[in-house]
């Protein structure tokens, strides 16, 4: 638990900085834009905690940098299609390695012999799930199994911290509004 | 050659230094599992950086004096011994194999690969059952420094370095999965990797969705908070350090801005004194949420621009 609270503190501090900067930049922001800004700054703050160079943090940084660049280019269009475009761009501009997932699918189709033994079925199930997990984690495409498990451990821990801090902030701001 | 042995010795010293405190029982990962998950994550991160033990198996075999490429158990220690200190290792080898191994290296050198494999398998089967473990656990090995991971093979199992390395890797993954199971609530009783992974995926997805929802909430609240962000967050930071807040307010229904037709202009008095009270009296103020919410804000940009907040 000590780790969690120190993580939260660090996250909060960095997030406050990011939020302040973002607020000072644009005043007339739409709700969705604001939400994006908050989420971005929260993600960045999360990714920069603990000084550990885990893969998902690096991937988060890469993703957010592409998002910010795209956002600056398309500041005139409305926000919701902008969001979709930004997301598409960020996934397509990932230049690091070949698309392994695509190849795997092609191999599957040509695979004639389907083994029905229990162990193979179990293996297939597990592989499906690991693929899904890889899609969830930022930067998960490029991790092997052992690395994946490590990263998910770290990621879950920091997500928990993030959620708790945000919840606290929401409740405090709600209270603040309602009080006076 | 000497340089590689020196490096491998240093390498192994690091591994020893990390493995020794972490593993007092035979299996280092089960010892790790006694610790709480977060600490274990820390511990796991450090050994990962320093040691990747399974890889040296084929490499050092080539550089060693002996020519057998892949070998089991105590033979690894024999190799290591040959590289630096043969008497130490020879003491250790009879423990595990029950004697007669000292002369083996010389004999094996002369045999062909096929014959070697048969002989190895025989010896494994003949020898007593061994405990599978990763890490150094020979009893007479106080200061012995081996450059690679010591893996023992169960009776009747394959003895290639490849399958050994694979097994080591699988054990590593399984240990981490156990940690994950402890971290994610509700996974402890489930047996079977696929179902556990299912739960983990659901958990990660739910956490990510929560972040989205919370950031949406904050975005809705944000324009009002802007000007006094600093003071709120300063006090917020203090209160966060003190305690964990129960998520009693999380299920509060936040009205969607389109359905809220009110376009009232809000003039909230910005008094720093008022801040401290709500933060400490948090638990009591829950019922007050629903009523003022209806009279709440429209977060229209035009409404914002009228106000003097900066």
PDB file of N, CA and C in Angstrom, chain A residues 12 15-16 19-20 23-24 27 34 38 166 168-180, chain B residues 214-236 254 266-271 275 278-279 296-299 304 307-310:
ATOM      1  N   UNK A  12      -0.691  12.634  -8.985  1.00  0.00           N
ATOM      2  CA  UNK A  12      -1.497  13.841  -8.803  1.00  0.00           C
ATOM      3  C   UNK A  12      -0.691  15.090  -9.102  1.00  0.00           C
ATOM      4  N   UNK A  15      -0.102  15.471 -12.746  1.00  0.00           N
ATOM      5  CA  UNK A  15      -1.348  15.739 -13.458  1.00  0.00           C
ATOM      6  C   UNK A  15      -1.781  17.186 -13.270  1.00  0.00           C
ATOM      7  N   UNK A  16      -1.595  17.700 -12.090  1.00  0.00           N
ATOM      8  CA  UNK A  16      -1.951  19.089 -11.817  1.00  0.00           C
ATOM      9  C   UNK A  16      -1.167  20.008 -12.742  1.00  0.00           C
ATOM     10  N   UNK A  19      -2.598  19.766 -16.197  1.00  0.00           N
ATOM     11  CA  UNK A  19      -3.909  20.391 -16.312  1.00  0.00           C
ATOM     12  C   UNK A  19      -3.798  21.902 -16.352  1.00  0.00           C
ATOM     13  N   UNK A  20      -2.900  22.409 -15.521  1.00  0.00           N
ATOM     14  CA  UNK A  20      -2.750  23.866 -15.499  1.00  0.00           C
ATOM     15  C   UNK A  20      -2.292  24.389 -16.846  1.00  0.00           C
ATOM     16  N   UNK A  23      -5.124  24.214 -19.284  1.00  0.00           N
ATOM     17  CA  UNK A  23      -6.159  25.223 -19.059  1.00  0.00           C
ATOM     18  C   UNK A  23      -5.727  26.593 -19.520  1.00  0.00           C
ATOM     19  N   UNK A  24      -4.476  26.881 -19.323  1.00  0.00           N
ATOM     20  CA  UNK A  24      -4.021  28.205 -19.717  1.00  0.00           C
ATOM     21  C   UNK A  24      -3.995  28.361 -21.233  1.00  0.00           C
ATOM     22  N   UNK A  27      -9.245  28.460 -23.755  1.00  0.00           N
ATOM     23  CA  UNK A  27     -10.322  28.751 -22.830  1.00  0.00           C
ATOM     24  C   UNK A  27     -11.658  28.229 -23.332  1.00  0.00           C
ATOM     25  N   UNK A  34     -12.262  19.084 -23.761  1.00  0.00           N
ATOM     26  CA  UNK A  34     -11.755  19.167 -22.394  1.00  0.00           C
ATOM     27  C   UNK A  34     -11.491  17.773 -21.853  1.00  0.00           C
ATOM     28  N   UNK A  38      -8.051  16.330 -20.454  1.00  0.00           N
ATOM     29  CA  UNK A  38      -7.867  15.776 -19.115  1.00  0.00           C
ATOM     30  C   UNK A  38      -7.288  14.376 -19.202  1.00  0.00           C
ATOM     31  N   UNK A 166      -8.529  10.102  -9.603  1.00  0.00           N
ATOM     32  CA  UNK A 166      -9.552  10.838 -10.343  1.00  0.00           C
ATOM     33  C   UNK A 166     -10.872  10.854  -9.594  1.00  0.00           C
ATOM     34  N   UNK A 168     -11.258  10.712  -6.398  1.00  0.00           N
ATOM     35  CA  UNK A 168     -11.156  11.686  -5.306  1.00  0.00           C
ATOM     36  C   UNK A 168     -11.347  13.088  -5.819  1.00  0.00           C
ATOM     37  N   UNK A 169     -10.741  13.368  -6.943  1.00  0.00           N
ATOM     38  CA  UNK A 169     -10.839  14.716  -7.486  1.00  0.00           C
ATOM     39  C   UNK A 169     -12.269  15.053  -7.845  1.00  0.00           C
ATOM     40  N   UNK A 170     -12.936  14.076  -8.439  1.00  0.00           N
ATOM     41  CA  UNK A 170     -14.327  14.320  -8.834  1.00  0.00           C
ATOM     42  C   UNK A 170     -15.192  14.589  -7.607  1.00  0.00           C
ATOM     43  N   UNK A 171     -14.999  13.774  -6.594  1.00  0.00           N
ATOM     44  CA  UNK A 171     -15.836  13.969  -5.411  1.00  0.00           C
ATOM     45  C   UNK A 171     -15.533  15.296  -4.741  1.00  0.00           C
ATOM     46  N   UNK A 172     -14.258  15.645  -4.700  1.00  0.00           N
ATOM     47  CA  UNK A 172     -13.933  16.903  -4.037  1.00  0.00           C
ATOM     48  C   UNK A 172     -14.476  18.080  -4.824  1.00  0.00           C
ATOM     49  N   UNK A 173     -14.426  17.983  -6.140  1.00  0.00           N
ATOM     50  CA  UNK A 173     -14.933  19.106  -6.926  1.00  0.00           C
ATOM     51  C   UNK A 173     -16.444  19.193  -6.841  1.00  0.00           C
ATOM     52  N   UNK A 174     -17.082  18.042  -6.769  1.00  0.00           N
ATOM     53  CA  UNK A 174     -18.540  18.059  -6.614  1.00  0.00           C
ATOM     54  C   UNK A 174     -18.931  18.709  -5.301  1.00  0.00           C
ATOM     55  N   UNK A 175     -18.226  18.284  -4.266  1.00  0.00           N
ATOM     56  CA  UNK A 175     -18.490  18.865  -2.965  1.00  0.00           C
ATOM     57  C   UNK A 175     -18.255  20.363  -2.980  1.00  0.00           C
ATOM     58  N   UNK A 176     -17.185  20.738  -3.639  1.00  0.00           N
ATOM     59  CA  UNK A 176     -16.835  22.133  -3.685  1.00  0.00           C
ATOM     60  C   UNK A 176     -17.928  22.957  -4.359  1.00  0.00           C
ATOM     61  N   UNK A 177     -18.478  22.393  -5.419  1.00  0.00           N
ATOM     62  CA  UNK A 177     -19.536  23.114  -6.128  1.00  0.00           C
ATOM     63  C   UNK A 177     -20.769  23.223  -5.249  1.00  0.00           C
ATOM     64  N   UNK A 178     -21.084  22.134  -4.602  1.00  0.00           N
ATOM     65  CA  UNK A 178     -22.346  22.115  -3.867  1.00  0.00           C
ATOM     66  C   UNK A 178     -22.287  22.909  -2.575  1.00  0.00           C
ATOM     67  N   UNK A 179     -21.098  23.062  -2.066  1.00  0.00           N
ATOM     68  CA  UNK A 179     -21.006  23.678  -0.752  1.00  0.00           C
ATOM     69  C   UNK A 179     -21.428  25.149  -0.696  1.00  0.00           C
ATOM     70  N   UNK A 180     -20.807  26.033  -1.446  1.00  0.00           N
ATOM     71  CA  UNK A 180     -21.222  27.426  -1.302  1.00  0.00           C
ATOM     72  C   UNK A 180     -22.532  27.649  -2.066  1.00  0.00           C
TER      73      UNK A 180
ATOM     74  N   UNK B 214     -14.520   8.974 -15.694  1.00  0.00           N
ATOM     75  CA  UNK B 214     -14.099   9.968 -14.712  1.00  0.00           C
ATOM     76  C   UNK B 214     -13.544  11.202 -15.385  1.00  0.00           C
ATOM     77  N   UNK B 215     -12.833  11.018 -16.474  1.00  0.00           N
ATOM     78  CA  UNK B 215     -12.296  12.200 -17.151  1.00  0.00           C
ATOM     79  C   UNK B 215     -13.424  13.002 -17.783  1.00  0.00           C
ATOM     80  N   UNK B 216     -14.476  12.310 -18.205  1.00  0.00           N
ATOM     81  CA  UNK B 216     -15.642  13.029 -18.727  1.00  0.00           C
ATOM     82  C   UNK B 216     -16.284  13.840 -17.621  1.00  0.00           C
ATOM     83  N   UNK B 217     -16.404  13.230 -16.464  1.00  0.00           N
ATOM     84  CA  UNK B 217     -16.972  13.942 -15.316  1.00  0.00           C
ATOM     85  C   UNK B 217     -16.154  15.167 -14.980  1.00  0.00           C
ATOM     86  N   UNK B 218     -14.863  14.952 -14.939  1.00  0.00           N
ATOM     87  CA  UNK B 218     -14.002  16.071 -14.606  1.00  0.00           C
ATOM     88  C   UNK B 218     -14.075  17.159 -15.646  1.00  0.00           C
ATOM     89  N   UNK B 219     -14.236  16.763 -16.897  1.00  0.00           N
ATOM     90  CA  UNK B 219     -14.342  17.770 -17.947  1.00  0.00           C
ATOM     91  C   UNK B 219     -15.590  18.599 -17.742  1.00  0.00           C
ATOM     92  N   UNK B 220     -16.646  17.931 -17.282  1.00  0.00           N
ATOM     93  CA  UNK B 220     -17.884  18.666 -17.040  1.00  0.00           C
ATOM     94  C   UNK B 220     -17.710  19.648 -15.898  1.00  0.00           C
ATOM     95  N   UNK B 221     -16.952  19.259 -14.922  1.00  0.00           N
ATOM     96  CA  UNK B 221     -16.804  20.111 -13.748  1.00  0.00           C
ATOM     97  C   UNK B 221     -15.748  21.170 -13.964  1.00  0.00           C
ATOM     98  N   UNK B 222     -14.855  20.904 -14.851  1.00  0.00           N
ATOM     99  CA  UNK B 222     -13.621  21.676 -14.921  1.00  0.00           C
ATOM    100  C   UNK B 222     -13.734  23.182 -15.067  1.00  0.00           C
ATOM    101  N   UNK B 223     -14.584  23.709 -15.948  1.00  0.00           N
ATOM    102  CA  UNK B 223     -14.563  25.167 -16.150  1.00  0.00           C
ATOM    103  C   UNK B 223     -14.802  25.960 -14.878  1.00  0.00           C
ATOM    104  N   UNK B 224     -15.574  25.375 -13.990  1.00  0.00           N
ATOM    105  CA  UNK B 224     -15.847  26.107 -12.763  1.00  0.00           C
ATOM    106  C   UNK B 224     -14.656  26.059 -11.842  1.00  0.00           C
ATOM    107  N   UNK B 225     -13.933  24.996 -11.948  1.00  0.00           N
ATOM    108  CA  UNK B 225     -12.843  24.788 -11.006  1.00  0.00           C
ATOM    109  C   UNK B 225     -11.595  25.540 -11.447  1.00  0.00           C
ATOM    110  N   UNK B 226     -11.592  25.910 -12.702  1.00  0.00           N
ATOM    111  CA  UNK B 226     -10.357  26.429 -13.291  1.00  0.00           C
ATOM    112  C   UNK B 226      -9.592  27.422 -12.450  1.00  0.00           C
ATOM    113  N   UNK B 227     -10.267  28.464 -12.056  1.00  0.00           N
ATOM    114  CA  UNK B 227      -9.487  29.539 -11.475  1.00  0.00           C
ATOM    115  C   UNK B 227      -8.926  29.181 -10.117  1.00  0.00           C
ATOM    116  N   UNK B 228      -9.605  28.303  -9.415  1.00  0.00           N
ATOM    117  CA  UNK B 228      -9.038  27.969  -8.115  1.00  0.00           C
ATOM    118  C   UNK B 228      -8.519  26.558  -8.057  1.00  0.00           C
ATOM    119  N   UNK B 229      -8.083  26.103  -9.189  1.00  0.00           N
ATOM    120  CA  UNK B 229      -7.525  24.761  -9.306  1.00  0.00           C
ATOM    121  C   UNK B 229      -6.440  24.532  -8.272  1.00  0.00           C
ATOM    122  N   UNK B 230      -5.602  25.528  -8.131  1.00  0.00           N
ATOM    123  CA  UNK B 230      -4.442  25.353  -7.279  1.00  0.00           C
ATOM    124  C   UNK B 230      -4.829  25.108  -5.835  1.00  0.00           C
ATOM    125  N   UNK B 231      -5.711  25.937  -5.344  1.00  0.00           N
ATOM    126  CA  UNK B 231      -6.054  25.772  -3.937  1.00  0.00           C
ATOM    127  C   UNK B 231      -6.774  24.463  -3.682  1.00  0.00           C
ATOM    128  N   UNK B 232      -7.664  24.118  -4.585  1.00  0.00           N
ATOM    129  CA  UNK B 232      -8.371  22.845  -4.402  1.00  0.00           C
ATOM    130  C   UNK B 232      -7.408  21.696  -4.392  1.00  0.00           C
ATOM    131  N   UNK B 233      -6.543  21.720  -5.383  1.00  0.00           N
ATOM    132  CA  UNK B 233      -5.670  20.579  -5.534  1.00  0.00           C
ATOM    133  C   UNK B 233      -4.621  20.532  -4.440  1.00  0.00           C
ATOM    134  N   UNK B 234      -4.302  21.681  -3.902  1.00  0.00           N
ATOM    135  CA  UNK B 234      -3.359  21.654  -2.795  1.00  0.00           C
ATOM    136  C   UNK B 234      -3.969  20.936  -1.605  1.00  0.00           C
ATOM    137  N   UNK B 235      -5.186  21.326  -1.288  1.00  0.00           N
ATOM    138  CA  UNK B 235      -5.850  20.664  -0.182  1.00  0.00           C
ATOM    139  C   UNK B 235      -6.159  19.214  -0.538  1.00  0.00           C
ATOM    140  N   UNK B 236      -6.484  19.001  -1.777  1.00  0.00           N
ATOM    141  CA  UNK B 236      -6.760  17.635  -2.247  1.00  0.00           C
ATOM    142  C   UNK B 236      -5.543  16.765  -2.043  1.00  0.00           C
ATOM    143  N   UNK B 254     -24.328  11.682 -12.670  1.00  0.00           N
ATOM    144  CA  UNK B 254     -23.982  13.007 -13.142  1.00  0.00           C
ATOM    145  C   UNK B 254     -24.874  13.325 -14.328  1.00  0.00           C
ATOM    146  N   UNK B 266     -23.520  31.180 -13.361  1.00  0.00           N
ATOM    147  CA  UNK B 266     -23.093  30.884 -12.007  1.00  0.00           C
ATOM    148  C   UNK B 266     -22.109  31.901 -11.500  1.00  0.00           C
ATOM    149  N   UNK B 267     -22.387  32.314 -10.299  1.00  0.00           N
ATOM    150  CA  UNK B 267     -21.399  33.204  -9.693  1.00  0.00           C
ATOM    151  C   UNK B 267     -21.037  32.608  -8.356  1.00  0.00           C
ATOM    152  N   UNK B 268     -20.018  31.877  -8.380  1.00  0.00           N
ATOM    153  CA  UNK B 268     -19.634  31.232  -7.133  1.00  0.00           C
ATOM    154  C   UNK B 268     -18.604  32.088  -6.421  1.00  0.00           C
ATOM    155  N   UNK B 269     -18.817  32.330  -5.195  1.00  0.00           N
ATOM    156  CA  UNK B 269     -17.820  33.106  -4.444  1.00  0.00           C
ATOM    157  C   UNK B 269     -16.570  32.277  -4.215  1.00  0.00           C
ATOM    158  N   UNK B 270     -15.480  32.805  -4.565  1.00  0.00           N
ATOM    159  CA  UNK B 270     -14.233  32.062  -4.450  1.00  0.00           C
ATOM    160  C   UNK B 270     -13.587  32.385  -3.133  1.00  0.00           C
ATOM    161  N   UNK B 271     -13.959  31.604  -2.192  1.00  0.00           N
ATOM    162  CA  UNK B 271     -13.361  31.833  -0.879  1.00  0.00           C
ATOM    163  C   UNK B 271     -12.556  30.634  -0.472  1.00  0.00           C
ATOM    164  N   UNK B 275     -13.159  25.993   1.140  1.00  0.00           N
ATOM    165  CA  UNK B 275     -12.603  24.762   0.584  1.00  0.00           C
ATOM    166  C   UNK B 275     -12.366  23.730   1.646  1.00  0.00           C
ATOM    167  N   UNK B 278     -15.531  21.396   3.007  1.00  0.00           N
ATOM    168  CA  UNK B 278     -16.059  20.239   2.282  1.00  0.00           C
ATOM    169  C   UNK B 278     -15.103  19.071   2.261  1.00  0.00           C
ATOM    170  N   UNK B 279     -13.825  19.346   2.203  1.00  0.00           N
ATOM    171  CA  UNK B 279     -12.888  18.239   2.080  1.00  0.00           C
ATOM    172  C   UNK B 279     -12.882  17.373   3.313  1.00  0.00           C
ATOM    173  N   UNK B 296     -27.474  22.955 -11.726  1.00  0.00           N
ATOM    174  CA  UNK B 296     -26.088  23.145 -12.100  1.00  0.00           C
ATOM    175  C   UNK B 296     -25.955  23.658 -13.501  1.00  0.00           C
ATOM    176  N   UNK B 297     -24.801  23.819 -13.788  1.00  0.00           N
ATOM    177  CA  UNK B 297     -24.207  24.488 -14.896  1.00  0.00           C
ATOM    178  C   UNK B 297     -24.503  23.921 -16.259  1.00  0.00           C
ATOM    179  N   UNK B 298     -24.444  24.832 -17.175  1.00  0.00           N
ATOM    180  CA  UNK B 298     -24.297  24.382 -18.547  1.00  0.00           C
ATOM    181  C   UNK B 298     -22.888  24.768 -18.915  1.00  0.00           C
ATOM    182  N   UNK B 299     -22.175  23.834 -19.406  1.00  0.00           N
ATOM    183  CA  UNK B 299     -20.773  24.119 -19.628  1.00  0.00           C
ATOM    184  C   UNK B 299     -20.579  24.606 -21.032  1.00  0.00           C
ATOM    185  N   UNK B 304     -19.005  30.496 -20.306  1.00  0.00           N
ATOM    186  CA  UNK B 304     -17.687  30.672 -19.695  1.00  0.00           C
ATOM    187  C   UNK B 304     -17.068  32.002 -20.041  1.00  0.00           C
ATOM    188  N   UNK B 307     -17.646  35.131 -17.966  1.00  0.00           N
ATOM    189  CA  UNK B 307     -17.174  35.296 -16.602  1.00  0.00           C
ATOM    190  C   UNK B 307     -15.726  35.738 -16.563  1.00  0.00           C
ATOM    191  N   UNK B 308     -15.375  36.171 -15.397  1.00  0.00           N
ATOM    192  CA  UNK B 308     -14.059  36.769 -15.268  1.00  0.00           C
ATOM    193  C   UNK B 308     -12.988  35.799 -14.853  1.00  0.00           C
ATOM    194  N   UNK B 309     -13.239  34.555 -14.960  1.00  0.00           N
ATOM    195  CA  UNK B 309     -12.246  33.606 -14.477  1.00  0.00           C
ATOM    196  C   UNK B 309     -11.057  33.591 -15.390  1.00  0.00           C
ATOM    197  N   UNK B 310      -9.928  33.496 -14.800  1.00  0.00           N
ATOM    198  CA  UNK B 310      -8.710  33.474 -15.629  1.00  0.00           C
ATOM    199  C   UNK B 310      -7.717  32.498 -15.066  1.00  0.00           C
TER     200      UNK B 310
END
